[in-house]
Amino acid sequence: MTVQFSVHGPTKGLGSAKRLAAASATALLLSSAPLAAHAEDAIGNGLQDIIDTVLAESGGKVSGVLLHVSHPKKGEWTLSTGVSDRETEAPLSPYAHFRGGSLMKPLLASLTMQLIEDGRLSLDATMTELLPADIAGQFENASQITLRMLLNHTGGMPEWMTPDIRMAFAANPTRQRSNAEILASAASQEPVFEPGAGWSYSNTDYTLIAMIIEGVLGQPWREAVTERVLVPLGMSDTFLPEPGDTGMPENTFHGYLDLGSGPVDITAADPSMAGGGGGGALVTTTTDLVDFLDGLRSGSLFTDPATFGEMTTLVPASGPGGQDGYGLGLTHFTFDSGHELIGHTGGTAGYFSIVGYIPDLNLTIAVSQNDMSAYPDAVLAPVIALMERELAD
Protein backbone atom coordinates (compact mmCIF):
# COMPACT_ATOMS: atom_id res chain seq x y z
CA MET A 1 0.00 0.00 0.00
CA THR A 2 1.34 3.42 -0.91
CA VAL A 3 0.45 6.65 0.87
CA GLN A 4 1.69 10.08 -0.13
CA PHE A 5 1.18 13.70 0.73
CA SER A 6 3.00 16.42 -1.19
CA VAL A 7 3.29 20.14 -0.63
CA HIS A 8 4.22 22.44 -3.52
CA GLY A 9 5.98 25.77 -3.40
CA PRO A 10 8.87 27.17 -1.35
CA THR A 11 7.17 26.83 2.02
CA LYS A 12 8.38 25.80 5.45
CA GLY A 13 5.88 24.03 7.68
CA LEU A 14 6.74 24.94 11.28
CA GLY A 15 4.77 25.09 14.52
CA SER A 16 0.99 25.29 14.26
CA ALA A 17 1.07 25.31 10.46
CA LYS A 18 2.89 21.98 10.46
CA ARG A 19 0.49 20.51 12.99
CA LEU A 20 -2.42 21.61 10.79
CA ALA A 21 -0.83 19.97 7.76
CA ALA A 22 -0.23 16.77 9.71
CA ALA A 23 -3.82 16.78 10.94
CA SER A 24 -5.07 17.25 7.38
CA ALA A 25 -2.91 14.39 6.18
CA THR A 26 -4.18 12.17 8.97
CA ALA A 27 -7.77 12.99 8.08
CA LEU A 28 -7.10 12.05 4.48
CA LEU A 29 -5.43 8.83 5.59
CA LEU A 30 -8.66 7.81 7.29
CA SER A 31 -10.50 7.92 3.97
CA SER A 32 -10.95 4.74 1.96
CA ALA A 33 -8.30 5.34 -0.69
CA PRO A 34 -4.60 6.22 -0.44
CA LEU A 35 -3.54 9.64 -1.63
CA ALA A 36 -2.40 9.86 -5.24
CA ALA A 37 0.32 12.18 -6.51
CA HIS A 38 -0.96 15.10 -8.55
CA ALA A 39 -0.63 14.35 -12.24
CA GLU A 40 1.28 17.58 -12.85
CA ASP A 41 3.74 16.94 -10.01
CA ALA A 42 6.56 15.23 -11.88
CA ILE A 43 8.98 15.52 -8.95
CA GLY A 44 6.48 14.18 -6.42
CA ASN A 45 5.59 11.26 -8.67
CA GLY A 46 9.25 10.51 -9.27
CA LEU A 47 10.07 10.57 -5.55
CA GLN A 48 7.11 8.34 -4.80
CA ASP A 49 8.26 5.86 -7.44
CA ILE A 50 11.69 5.75 -5.80
CA ILE A 51 10.49 4.82 -2.34
CA ASP A 52 7.88 2.41 -3.75
CA THR A 53 10.71 0.65 -5.61
CA VAL A 54 12.95 0.54 -2.53
CA LEU A 55 10.13 -1.04 -0.55
CA ALA A 56 9.37 -3.59 -3.25
CA GLU A 57 13.03 -4.54 -3.71
CA SER A 58 13.71 -4.97 0.03
CA GLY A 59 12.40 -8.53 -0.06
CA GLY A 60 10.11 -7.86 2.88
CA LYS A 61 12.90 -6.64 5.18
CA VAL A 62 11.48 -3.10 5.03
CA SER A 63 7.75 -2.60 5.60
CA GLY A 64 7.76 1.19 5.29
CA VAL A 65 9.78 4.15 4.05
CA LEU A 66 9.48 7.82 4.97
CA LEU A 67 10.97 10.59 2.82
CA HIS A 68 11.02 14.37 3.09
CA VAL A 69 12.72 16.48 0.40
CA SER A 70 13.05 20.26 0.60
CA HIS A 71 14.34 22.82 -1.90
CA PRO A 72 13.88 26.59 -1.36
CA LYS A 73 12.62 27.18 -4.90
CA LYS A 74 11.20 23.86 -6.06
CA GLY A 75 9.24 23.14 -2.88
CA GLU A 76 8.81 20.35 -0.34
CA TRP A 77 7.58 16.79 -0.55
CA THR A 78 6.61 14.65 2.43
CA LEU A 79 6.11 11.06 1.31
CA SER A 80 5.57 7.56 2.61
CA THR A 81 5.06 4.06 1.36
CA GLY A 82 4.13 0.79 3.03
CA VAL A 83 2.57 0.17 6.43
CA SER A 84 3.23 1.59 9.88
CA ASP A 85 2.58 -1.70 11.67
CA ARG A 86 3.14 -5.17 10.23
CA GLU A 87 0.44 -6.63 12.48
CA THR A 88 -2.41 -4.22 11.68
CA GLU A 89 -1.13 -3.26 8.20
CA ALA A 90 -2.23 0.31 8.87
CA PRO A 91 -1.01 2.64 6.10
CA LEU A 92 2.12 4.59 6.94
CA SER A 93 1.47 8.31 7.41
CA PRO A 94 4.07 10.65 5.87
CA TYR A 95 4.17 12.44 9.23
CA ALA A 96 4.68 9.33 11.36
CA HIS A 97 6.99 9.42 14.39
CA PHE A 98 10.00 7.14 14.78
CA ARG A 99 13.06 6.79 17.02
CA GLY A 100 15.98 8.76 15.60
CA GLY A 101 18.88 7.11 17.43
CA SER A 102 22.15 8.93 16.78
CA LEU A 103 20.35 11.79 15.07
CA MET A 104 20.40 12.96 18.69
CA LYS A 105 24.11 13.76 18.35
CA PRO A 106 23.77 16.87 16.13
CA LEU A 107 21.17 18.24 18.56
CA LEU A 108 23.49 17.76 21.54
CA ALA A 109 26.43 19.16 19.57
CA SER A 110 24.40 22.25 18.66
CA LEU A 111 23.58 22.89 22.31
CA THR A 112 27.25 22.40 23.20
CA MET A 113 28.25 25.00 20.61
CA GLN A 114 25.75 27.45 22.09
CA LEU A 115 27.45 27.04 25.46
CA ILE A 116 30.82 27.60 23.82
CA GLU A 117 29.49 30.82 22.28
CA ASP A 118 28.30 31.84 25.75
CA GLY A 119 31.79 31.26 27.16
CA ARG A 120 30.56 28.51 29.47
CA LEU A 121 32.48 25.75 27.71
CA SER A 122 35.70 25.50 25.71
CA LEU A 123 36.52 23.04 22.94
CA ASP A 124 40.00 22.70 24.40
CA ALA A 125 38.88 21.86 27.94
CA THR A 126 39.69 18.30 28.99
CA MET A 127 37.51 15.67 30.60
CA THR A 128 39.28 16.17 33.91
CA GLU A 129 38.35 19.87 33.79
CA LEU A 130 34.76 19.25 32.70
CA LEU A 131 33.63 16.24 34.71
CA PRO A 132 33.69 15.15 38.36
CA ALA A 133 36.79 13.20 39.35
CA ASP A 134 34.85 9.98 39.96
CA ILE A 135 33.68 10.03 36.33
CA ALA A 136 36.77 11.33 34.51
CA GLY A 137 38.99 9.15 36.69
CA GLN A 138 37.54 5.99 35.15
CA PHE A 139 39.35 6.74 31.88
CA GLU A 140 43.15 6.64 31.74
CA ASN A 141 43.47 9.35 29.07
CA ALA A 142 40.89 11.73 30.55
CA SER A 143 43.47 14.50 31.07
CA GLN A 144 44.24 14.47 27.33
CA ILE A 145 40.76 14.02 25.85
CA THR A 146 39.21 17.39 25.04
CA LEU A 147 35.61 18.39 24.45
CA ARG A 148 36.42 18.74 20.75
CA MET A 149 37.64 15.13 20.72
CA LEU A 150 34.42 13.94 22.33
CA LEU A 151 32.37 15.86 19.76
CA ASN A 152 34.28 14.52 16.74
CA HIS A 153 35.13 11.03 18.09
CA THR A 154 38.91 11.47 18.02
CA GLY A 155 39.63 10.78 21.70
CA GLY A 156 39.95 7.02 21.34
CA MET A 157 37.04 6.43 23.70
CA PRO A 158 35.81 2.80 23.61
CA GLU A 159 32.26 2.06 22.47
CA TRP A 160 30.31 1.04 25.55
CA MET A 161 27.73 -0.94 23.56
CA THR A 162 29.61 -4.19 23.04
CA PRO A 163 28.22 -7.06 20.92
CA ASP A 164 27.02 -8.78 24.10
CA ILE A 165 25.18 -5.65 25.21
CA ARG A 166 23.59 -5.31 21.76
CA MET A 167 22.26 -8.85 22.03
CA ALA A 168 20.97 -8.14 25.54
CA PHE A 169 19.18 -5.05 24.24
CA ALA A 170 17.58 -7.04 21.43
CA ALA A 171 16.32 -9.57 23.97
CA ASN A 172 14.99 -6.91 26.35
CA PRO A 173 14.73 -3.45 24.72
CA THR A 174 12.64 -1.97 27.56
CA ARG A 175 15.31 -2.48 30.24
CA GLN A 176 16.56 0.79 31.76
CA ARG A 177 20.28 1.52 31.77
CA SER A 178 22.08 4.03 33.94
CA ASN A 179 24.94 6.33 32.95
CA ALA A 180 27.05 4.52 35.51
CA GLU A 181 26.47 1.22 33.70
CA ILE A 182 27.25 2.78 30.32
CA LEU A 183 30.50 4.33 31.53
CA ALA A 184 31.57 1.19 33.38
CA SER A 185 31.28 -0.81 30.16
CA ALA A 186 33.44 1.70 28.28
CA ALA A 187 36.00 2.07 31.08
CA SER A 188 36.50 -1.71 31.26
CA GLN A 189 38.00 -1.64 27.76
CA GLU A 190 41.34 -0.42 26.48
CA PRO A 191 41.42 2.92 24.61
CA VAL A 192 40.99 2.48 20.86
CA PHE A 193 44.01 4.78 20.26
CA GLU A 194 45.84 7.67 21.90
CA PRO A 195 43.81 10.89 22.06
CA GLY A 196 43.89 12.70 18.73
CA ALA A 197 45.60 9.82 16.91
CA GLY A 198 42.62 8.58 14.90
CA TRP A 199 38.86 8.47 14.54
CA SER A 200 36.46 5.92 15.99
CA TYR A 201 32.72 6.43 16.42
CA SER A 202 31.68 6.00 20.05
CA ASN A 203 28.31 6.51 21.71
CA THR A 204 30.25 6.87 24.96
CA ASP A 205 31.48 10.28 23.78
CA TYR A 206 27.99 11.74 23.68
CA THR A 207 26.90 10.16 26.94
CA LEU A 208 29.79 12.12 28.48
CA ILE A 209 28.84 15.30 26.57
CA ALA A 210 25.31 15.10 27.97
CA MET A 211 26.77 14.83 31.48
CA ILE A 212 29.01 17.83 30.83
CA ILE A 213 26.00 19.88 29.69
CA GLU A 214 24.09 18.94 32.84
CA GLY A 215 27.04 20.00 34.97
CA VAL A 216 27.25 23.41 33.29
CA LEU A 217 23.54 24.19 33.17
CA GLY A 218 22.36 22.42 36.30
CA GLN A 219 19.40 20.96 34.45
CA PRO A 220 18.68 17.64 32.66
CA TRP A 221 20.10 17.55 29.18
CA ARG A 222 16.74 16.58 27.66
CA GLU A 223 15.19 19.71 29.15
CA ALA A 224 18.06 21.87 27.90
CA VAL A 225 17.89 20.51 24.34
CA THR A 226 14.14 21.04 24.29
CA GLU A 227 14.41 24.66 25.47
CA ARG A 228 17.45 25.67 23.42
CA VAL A 229 17.07 23.65 20.20
CA LEU A 230 13.63 22.11 19.67
CA VAL A 231 11.51 25.10 20.72
CA PRO A 232 13.51 27.80 18.85
CA LEU A 233 13.32 25.77 15.63
CA GLY A 234 9.62 24.96 16.00
CA MET A 235 10.25 21.22 16.20
CA SER A 236 6.87 20.56 17.79
CA ASP A 237 6.74 16.92 16.62
CA THR A 238 10.03 15.95 18.28
CA PHE A 239 10.22 14.59 21.83
CA LEU A 240 12.94 13.45 24.22
CA PRO A 241 11.18 10.91 26.45
CA GLU A 242 12.59 10.20 29.89
CA PRO A 243 13.98 6.80 30.95
CA GLY A 244 11.10 4.47 31.73
CA ASP A 245 8.78 6.12 29.21
CA THR A 246 8.63 3.61 26.37
CA GLY A 247 5.38 4.96 24.91
CA MET A 248 5.13 6.45 21.44
CA PRO A 249 2.64 8.86 19.83
CA GLU A 250 -0.45 7.35 18.20
CA ASN A 251 0.92 8.12 14.75
CA THR A 252 3.98 5.87 15.00
CA PHE A 253 6.15 4.07 12.45
CA HIS A 254 7.02 0.73 14.09
CA GLY A 255 10.59 -0.55 14.19
CA TYR A 256 11.56 -4.20 13.84
CA LEU A 257 14.55 -6.45 14.43
CA ASP A 258 14.99 -9.90 12.94
CA LEU A 259 17.40 -12.20 14.76
CA GLY A 260 16.59 -15.14 12.52
CA SER A 261 13.05 -16.08 13.47
CA GLY A 262 11.23 -13.21 11.80
CA PRO A 263 10.70 -9.49 12.52
CA VAL A 264 10.09 -8.59 16.17
CA ASP A 265 8.54 -5.23 17.07
CA ILE A 266 11.03 -3.36 19.29
CA THR A 267 9.49 0.12 18.96
CA ALA A 268 9.06 0.30 22.76
CA ALA A 269 12.78 0.71 23.46
CA ASP A 270 13.69 2.43 26.70
CA PRO A 271 15.02 5.98 26.16
CA SER A 272 17.96 5.27 28.50
CA MET A 273 19.48 2.65 26.21
CA ALA A 274 22.39 4.83 25.02
CA GLY A 275 22.30 7.84 27.31
CA GLY A 276 23.05 11.04 25.41
CA GLY A 277 24.36 8.98 22.50
CA GLY A 278 20.84 8.66 21.14
CA GLY A 279 19.39 5.18 21.15
CA GLY A 280 15.72 5.45 22.05
CA ALA A 281 16.00 8.98 23.44
CA LEU A 282 14.85 10.86 20.32
CA VAL A 283 11.35 10.58 18.85
CA THR A 284 10.97 12.67 15.72
CA THR A 285 9.64 13.02 12.15
CA THR A 286 11.30 13.57 8.78
CA THR A 287 9.85 17.10 8.55
CA ASP A 288 11.28 18.09 11.93
CA LEU A 289 14.69 16.67 11.02
CA VAL A 290 14.81 18.81 7.88
CA ASP A 291 13.66 21.85 9.87
CA PHE A 292 16.48 21.18 12.34
CA LEU A 293 19.23 20.90 9.76
CA ASP A 294 18.01 23.89 7.76
CA GLY A 295 17.74 25.95 10.95
CA LEU A 296 21.20 24.86 12.06
CA ARG A 297 22.74 25.80 8.71
CA SER A 298 21.01 29.17 8.62
CA GLY A 299 22.48 30.13 11.99
CA SER A 300 19.15 30.26 13.80
CA LEU A 301 20.68 28.63 16.88
CA PHE A 302 23.86 30.71 17.04
CA THR A 303 24.96 34.32 17.44
CA ASP A 304 28.18 33.91 15.46
CA PRO A 305 28.01 32.70 11.81
CA ALA A 306 31.42 31.07 12.28
CA THR A 307 29.99 28.58 14.78
CA PHE A 308 28.39 26.39 12.13
CA GLY A 309 31.66 26.54 10.20
CA GLU A 310 33.39 25.14 13.28
CA MET A 311 30.90 22.29 13.38
CA THR A 312 31.69 21.42 9.75
CA THR A 313 35.46 21.40 10.23
CA LEU A 314 36.13 17.77 9.37
CA VAL A 315 38.56 15.07 10.39
CA PRO A 316 39.02 11.99 8.16
CA ALA A 317 36.37 9.43 9.10
CA SER A 318 35.89 6.52 6.75
CA GLY A 319 32.56 4.72 6.91
CA PRO A 320 29.80 3.09 4.85
CA GLY A 321 27.74 4.84 2.20
CA GLY A 322 30.48 7.25 1.13
CA GLN A 323 31.23 8.60 4.60
CA ASP A 324 34.64 10.28 4.57
CA GLY A 325 34.62 12.93 7.31
CA TYR A 326 33.22 13.91 10.70
CA GLY A 327 32.87 17.34 12.24
CA LEU A 328 31.38 18.35 15.59
CA GLY A 329 28.27 16.18 15.63
CA LEU A 330 27.99 16.15 11.83
CA THR A 331 28.99 13.51 9.27
CA HIS A 332 30.27 14.23 5.76
CA PHE A 333 29.63 11.96 2.77
CA THR A 334 30.92 12.05 -0.81
CA PHE A 335 28.87 9.93 -3.20
CA ASP A 336 29.98 8.21 -6.40
CA SER A 337 28.06 10.90 -8.30
CA GLY A 338 30.39 13.55 -6.85
CA HIS A 339 27.72 15.15 -4.70
CA GLU A 340 28.53 15.84 -1.06
CA LEU A 341 26.21 15.62 1.94
CA ILE A 342 26.56 16.96 5.45
CA GLY A 343 24.24 15.62 8.15
CA HIS A 344 23.98 12.52 10.30
CA THR A 345 22.60 8.99 10.39
CA GLY A 346 20.73 7.23 13.17
CA GLY A 347 20.22 3.51 13.62
CA THR A 348 18.27 2.20 16.60
CA ALA A 349 15.33 0.12 17.79
CA GLY A 350 14.51 -1.21 14.34
CA TYR A 351 15.07 2.01 12.36
CA PHE A 352 17.77 3.44 10.12
CA SER A 353 17.44 7.12 9.28
CA ILE A 354 19.41 10.03 7.85
CA VAL A 355 19.06 13.78 7.46
CA GLY A 356 21.44 15.59 5.15
CA TYR A 357 22.08 18.71 3.12
CA ILE A 358 23.53 18.57 -0.40
CA PRO A 359 25.26 21.95 -0.88
CA ASP A 360 25.60 22.08 -4.67
CA LEU A 361 21.88 21.32 -5.09
CA ASN A 362 20.74 23.39 -2.08
CA LEU A 363 18.70 20.34 -1.15
CA THR A 364 17.80 18.87 2.25
CA ILE A 365 16.65 15.26 2.56
CA ALA A 366 15.45 13.08 5.44
CA VAL A 367 14.82 9.33 5.10
CA SER A 368 13.70 6.67 7.58
CA GLN A 369 13.26 2.93 7.01
CA ASN A 370 12.24 0.37 9.61
CA ASP A 371 15.16 -1.99 9.17
CA MET A 372 18.47 -1.25 10.89
CA SER A 373 20.42 -2.84 8.06
CA ALA A 374 18.73 -0.69 5.39
CA TYR A 375 21.45 1.89 4.80
CA PRO A 376 19.84 4.87 3.01
CA ASP A 377 21.96 4.71 -0.17
CA ALA A 378 19.11 3.00 -2.02
CA VAL A 379 16.90 6.04 -1.42
CA LEU A 380 19.47 8.84 -1.46
CA ALA A 381 21.18 8.05 -4.76
CA PRO A 382 18.06 8.04 -6.96
CA VAL A 383 16.54 11.01 -5.09
CA ILE A 384 19.68 13.08 -5.67
CA ALA A 385 19.81 12.00 -9.33
CA LEU A 386 16.16 12.94 -9.86
CA MET A 387 16.54 16.35 -8.21
CA GLU A 388 19.73 17.03 -10.15
CA ARG A 389 17.82 16.50 -13.41
CA GLU A 390 14.91 18.65 -12.29
CA LEU A 391 17.14 21.47 -11.09
CA ALA A 392 19.03 21.45 -14.38
CA ASP A 393 15.85 22.23 -16.32
XYZ file of C-alpha atoms in Angstrom:
393
model
C 0.000 0.000 0.000
C 1.335 3.420 -0.908
C 0.455 6.645 0.874
C 1.691 10.078 -0.132
C 1.178 13.705 0.730
C 3.005 16.416 -1.194
C 3.288 20.144 -0.634
C 4.224 22.440 -3.517
C 5.976 25.774 -3.397
C 8.868 27.168 -1.350
C 7.167 26.833 2.016
C 8.376 25.801 5.449
C 5.876 24.029 7.683
C 6.743 24.937 11.284
C 4.774 25.093 14.524
C 0.990 25.287 14.263
C 1.074 25.310 10.460
C 2.890 21.978 10.464
C 0.493 20.510 12.994
C -2.420 21.607 10.790
C -0.832 19.968 7.763
C -0.228 16.773 9.711
C -3.821 16.782 10.936
C -5.067 17.251 7.377
C -2.907 14.389 6.177
C -4.181 12.167 8.975
C -7.767 12.990 8.081
C -7.095 12.046 4.483
C -5.434 8.832 5.587
C -8.661 7.811 7.291
C -10.502 7.918 3.966
C -10.955 4.742 1.958
C -8.299 5.340 -0.686
C -4.604 6.219 -0.438
C -3.541 9.643 -1.633
C -2.403 9.864 -5.240
C 0.323 12.178 -6.507
C -0.963 15.099 -8.549
C -0.628 14.345 -12.237
C 1.276 17.581 -12.850
C 3.739 16.941 -10.010
C 6.563 15.235 -11.880
C 8.980 15.522 -8.950
C 6.480 14.180 -6.424
C 5.586 11.264 -8.667
C 9.250 10.509 -9.268
C 10.071 10.572 -5.554
C 7.108 8.344 -4.802
C 8.257 5.860 -7.435
C 11.693 5.751 -5.804
C 10.486 4.816 -2.335
C 7.881 2.408 -3.754
C 10.705 0.650 -5.606
C 12.954 0.542 -2.532
C 10.128 -1.040 -0.551
C 9.367 -3.591 -3.254
C 13.029 -4.544 -3.711
C 13.714 -4.972 0.028
C 12.402 -8.532 -0.064
C 10.115 -7.855 2.878
C 12.896 -6.637 5.182
C 11.480 -3.102 5.034
C 7.752 -2.597 5.599
C 7.758 1.189 5.289
C 9.779 4.152 4.046
C 9.485 7.824 4.966
C 10.973 10.590 2.817
C 11.021 14.372 3.092
C 12.715 16.478 0.400
C 13.048 20.257 0.599
C 14.341 22.818 -1.896
C 13.884 26.591 -1.357
C 12.621 27.176 -4.905
C 11.197 23.863 -6.064
C 9.238 23.144 -2.877
C 8.812 20.351 -0.341
C 7.584 16.786 -0.547
C 6.613 14.651 2.432
C 6.106 11.061 1.305
C 5.568 7.563 2.615
C 5.057 4.062 1.356
C 4.127 0.793 3.035
C 2.567 0.173 6.431
C 3.227 1.595 9.882
C 2.577 -1.696 11.670
C 3.135 -5.171 10.233
C 0.435 -6.628 12.479
C -2.409 -4.216 11.675
C -1.129 -3.256 8.202
C -2.229 0.308 8.867
C -1.006 2.635 6.100
C 2.121 4.595 6.940
C 1.473 8.315 7.408
C 4.074 10.655 5.867
C 4.167 12.441 9.230
C 4.684 9.327 11.356
C 6.988 9.416 14.385
C 9.997 7.135 14.779
C 13.059 6.795 17.018
C 15.979 8.759 15.598
C 18.875 7.113 17.428
C 22.151 8.926 16.777
C 20.352 11.793 15.070
C 20.396 12.964 18.692
C 24.114 13.758 18.347
C 23.770 16.868 16.134
C 21.172 18.244 18.560
C 23.491 17.757 21.545
C 26.428 19.159 19.569
C 24.397 22.249 18.663
C 23.580 22.891 22.312
C 27.246 22.398 23.204
C 28.252 24.996 20.613
C 25.750 27.447 22.089
C 27.445 27.037 25.463
C 30.818 27.602 23.817
C 29.491 30.819 22.279
C 28.300 31.839 25.752
C 31.789 31.260 27.159
C 30.557 28.514 29.472
C 32.484 25.746 27.711
C 35.700 25.501 25.713
C 36.518 23.037 22.943
C 40.005 22.703 24.402
C 38.882 21.858 27.940
C 39.689 18.300 28.990
C 37.511 15.665 30.595
C 39.279 16.172 33.912
C 38.346 19.865 33.787
C 34.758 19.255 32.699
C 33.633 16.240 34.705
C 33.690 15.147 38.358
C 36.792 13.195 39.347
C 34.849 9.982 39.960
C 33.684 10.032 36.329
C 36.766 11.327 34.511
C 38.987 9.146 36.694
C 37.538 5.990 35.150
C 39.354 6.735 31.882
C 43.147 6.644 31.744
C 43.469 9.354 29.072
C 40.890 11.734 30.555
C 43.470 14.497 31.070
C 44.245 14.467 27.334
C 40.756 14.022 25.847
C 39.207 17.395 25.044
C 35.610 18.394 24.453
C 36.420 18.738 20.753
C 37.637 15.129 20.721
C 34.419 13.941 22.333
C 32.372 15.858 19.761
C 34.281 14.516 16.743
C 35.131 11.029 18.088
C 38.913 11.473 18.021
C 39.629 10.785 21.704
C 39.952 7.017 21.337
C 37.040 6.429 23.703
C 35.810 2.804 23.610
C 32.262 2.064 22.473
C 30.312 1.040 25.551
C 27.731 -0.941 23.561
C 29.609 -4.186 23.039
C 28.225 -7.065 20.916
C 27.022 -8.782 24.098
C 25.178 -5.648 25.209
C 23.589 -5.313 21.758
C 22.257 -8.850 22.028
C 20.970 -8.140 25.537
C 19.175 -5.052 24.235
C 17.577 -7.044 21.428
C 16.325 -9.575 23.966
C 14.990 -6.907 26.352
C 14.732 -3.451 24.723
C 12.644 -1.975 27.561
C 15.307 -2.476 30.236
C 16.558 0.791 31.755
C 20.279 1.517 31.765
C 22.084 4.033 33.936
C 24.936 6.327 32.947
C 27.052 4.517 35.511
C 26.468 1.221 33.697
C 27.249 2.785 30.324
C 30.496 4.331 31.535
C 31.572 1.191 33.382
C 31.280 -0.805 30.165
C 33.444 1.703 28.283
C 35.995 2.070 31.084
C 36.497 -1.706 31.255
C 37.997 -1.639 27.764
C 41.340 -0.420 26.484
C 41.419 2.916 24.609
C 40.994 2.483 20.861
C 44.011 4.776 20.258
C 45.836 7.665 21.902
C 43.807 10.894 22.061
C 43.894 12.699 18.727
C 45.601 9.819 16.908
C 42.623 8.576 14.897
C 38.857 8.474 14.535
C 36.457 5.922 15.993
C 32.721 6.430 16.421
C 31.682 6.002 20.048
C 28.315 6.512 21.706
C 30.247 6.866 24.963
C 31.483 10.285 23.784
C 27.989 11.738 23.679
C 26.904 10.156 26.941
C 29.786 12.122 28.484
C 28.844 15.296 26.574
C 25.305 15.105 27.968
C 26.766 14.825 31.478
C 29.015 17.835 30.832
C 26.000 19.876 29.695
C 24.092 18.944 32.835
C 27.041 20.001 34.969
C 27.251 23.410 33.293
C 23.536 24.191 33.170
C 22.363 22.422 36.298
C 19.404 20.960 34.451
C 18.678 17.645 32.665
C 20.103 17.546 29.176
C 16.744 16.582 27.665
C 15.187 19.709 29.145
C 18.060 21.871 27.898
C 17.889 20.509 24.337
C 14.142 21.036 24.285
C 14.412 24.655 25.469
C 17.447 25.666 23.419
C 17.066 23.650 20.204
C 13.625 22.112 19.672
C 11.514 25.100 20.721
C 13.511 27.799 18.850
C 13.320 25.768 15.626
C 9.621 24.961 16.003
C 10.253 21.215 16.201
C 6.874 20.558 17.789
C 6.736 16.924 16.620
C 10.033 15.955 18.280
C 10.218 14.587 21.830
C 12.936 13.454 24.219
C 11.181 10.907 26.449
C 12.586 10.202 29.888
C 13.984 6.805 30.947
C 11.099 4.472 31.733
C 8.782 6.124 29.213
C 8.634 3.610 26.366
C 5.383 4.956 24.909
C 5.135 6.452 21.445
C 2.635 8.861 19.826
C -0.447 7.355 18.205
C 0.916 8.119 14.747
C 3.983 5.867 14.998
C 6.153 4.071 12.448
C 7.018 0.732 14.087
C 10.593 -0.546 14.187
C 11.555 -4.203 13.842
C 14.548 -6.449 14.433
C 14.994 -9.898 12.936
C 17.403 -12.204 14.759
C 16.594 -15.139 12.524
C 13.054 -16.083 13.466
C 11.228 -13.205 11.802
C 10.700 -9.493 12.523
C 10.091 -8.593 16.169
C 8.545 -5.227 17.067
C 11.031 -3.355 19.292
C 9.492 0.116 18.963
C 9.056 0.298 22.759
C 12.784 0.712 23.459
C 13.691 2.425 26.696
C 15.017 5.977 26.162
C 17.956 5.270 28.496
C 19.485 2.647 26.213
C 22.394 4.832 25.019
C 22.301 7.842 27.309
C 23.049 11.044 25.407
C 24.362 8.979 22.501
C 20.840 8.664 21.144
C 19.385 5.181 21.146
C 15.720 5.445 22.054
C 16.000 8.977 23.444
C 14.854 10.863 20.321
C 11.351 10.576 18.848
C 10.966 12.671 15.722
C 9.640 13.018 12.146
C 11.303 13.568 8.782
C 9.854 17.097 8.545
C 11.277 18.087 11.927
C 14.686 16.670 11.018
C 14.812 18.813 7.884
C 13.659 21.851 9.872
C 16.477 21.178 12.344
C 19.230 20.896 9.759
C 18.009 23.888 7.760
C 17.735 25.945 10.947
C 21.195 24.863 12.057
C 22.735 25.798 8.710
C 21.009 29.171 8.621
C 22.484 30.130 11.991
C 19.150 30.256 13.798
C 20.681 28.629 16.880
C 23.861 30.709 17.036
C 24.956 34.317 17.438
C 28.185 33.905 15.457
C 28.013 32.697 11.810
C 31.418 31.066 12.281
C 29.987 28.585 14.778
C 28.394 26.386 12.127
C 31.665 26.535 10.196
C 33.392 25.144 13.284
C 30.899 22.286 13.377
C 31.690 21.425 9.752
C 35.464 21.402 10.228
C 36.132 17.770 9.369
C 38.557 15.065 10.386
C 39.020 11.991 8.157
C 36.375 9.433 9.102
C 35.894 6.525 6.753
C 32.560 4.719 6.910
C 29.800 3.090 4.850
C 27.743 4.837 2.196
C 30.484 7.254 1.127
C 31.234 8.601 4.600
C 34.640 10.279 4.575
C 34.619 12.932 7.309
C 33.219 13.905 10.697
C 32.868 17.342 12.245
C 31.382 18.346 15.594
C 28.273 16.182 15.628
C 27.986 16.149 11.831
C 28.990 13.510 9.274
C 30.270 14.227 5.765
C 29.631 11.957 2.771
C 30.922 12.049 -0.806
C 28.868 9.933 -3.204
C 29.976 8.208 -6.399
C 28.056 10.897 -8.303
C 30.391 13.546 -6.848
C 27.717 15.154 -4.702
C 28.527 15.840 -1.063
C 26.212 15.620 1.940
C 26.556 16.958 5.455
C 24.238 15.625 8.149
C 23.981 12.516 10.302
C 22.595 8.993 10.394
C 20.734 7.229 13.170
C 20.225 3.510 13.618
C 18.271 2.202 16.596
C 15.325 0.123 17.793
C 14.514 -1.206 14.344
C 15.071 2.014 12.355
C 17.766 3.440 10.119
C 17.436 7.125 9.280
C 19.409 10.033 7.846
C 19.065 13.775 7.459
C 21.443 15.588 5.151
C 22.083 18.712 3.117
C 23.532 18.568 -0.404
C 25.256 21.951 -0.884
C 25.603 22.085 -4.671
C 21.884 21.319 -5.089
C 20.741 23.391 -2.076
C 18.704 20.343 -1.146
C 17.803 18.874 2.253
C 16.648 15.257 2.560
C 15.449 13.077 5.439
C 14.823 9.333 5.104
C 13.702 6.672 7.580
C 13.260 2.929 7.010
C 12.238 0.366 9.613
C 15.164 -1.989 9.169
C 18.469 -1.253 10.889
C 20.424 -2.835 8.057
C 18.726 -0.694 5.386
C 21.451 1.893 4.795
C 19.840 4.871 3.013
C 21.956 4.715 -0.169
C 19.109 2.995 -2.022
C 16.900 6.038 -1.420
C 19.470 8.844 -1.456
C 21.179 8.048 -4.756
C 18.057 8.036 -6.959
C 16.542 11.015 -5.095
C 19.677 13.082 -5.672
C 19.810 12.001 -9.327
C 16.156 12.939 -9.859
C 16.539 16.353 -8.206
C 19.730 17.025 -10.147
C 17.824 16.495 -13.406
C 14.906 18.647 -12.291
C 17.137 21.472 -11.087
C 19.030 21.452 -14.381
C 15.851 22.231 -16.319
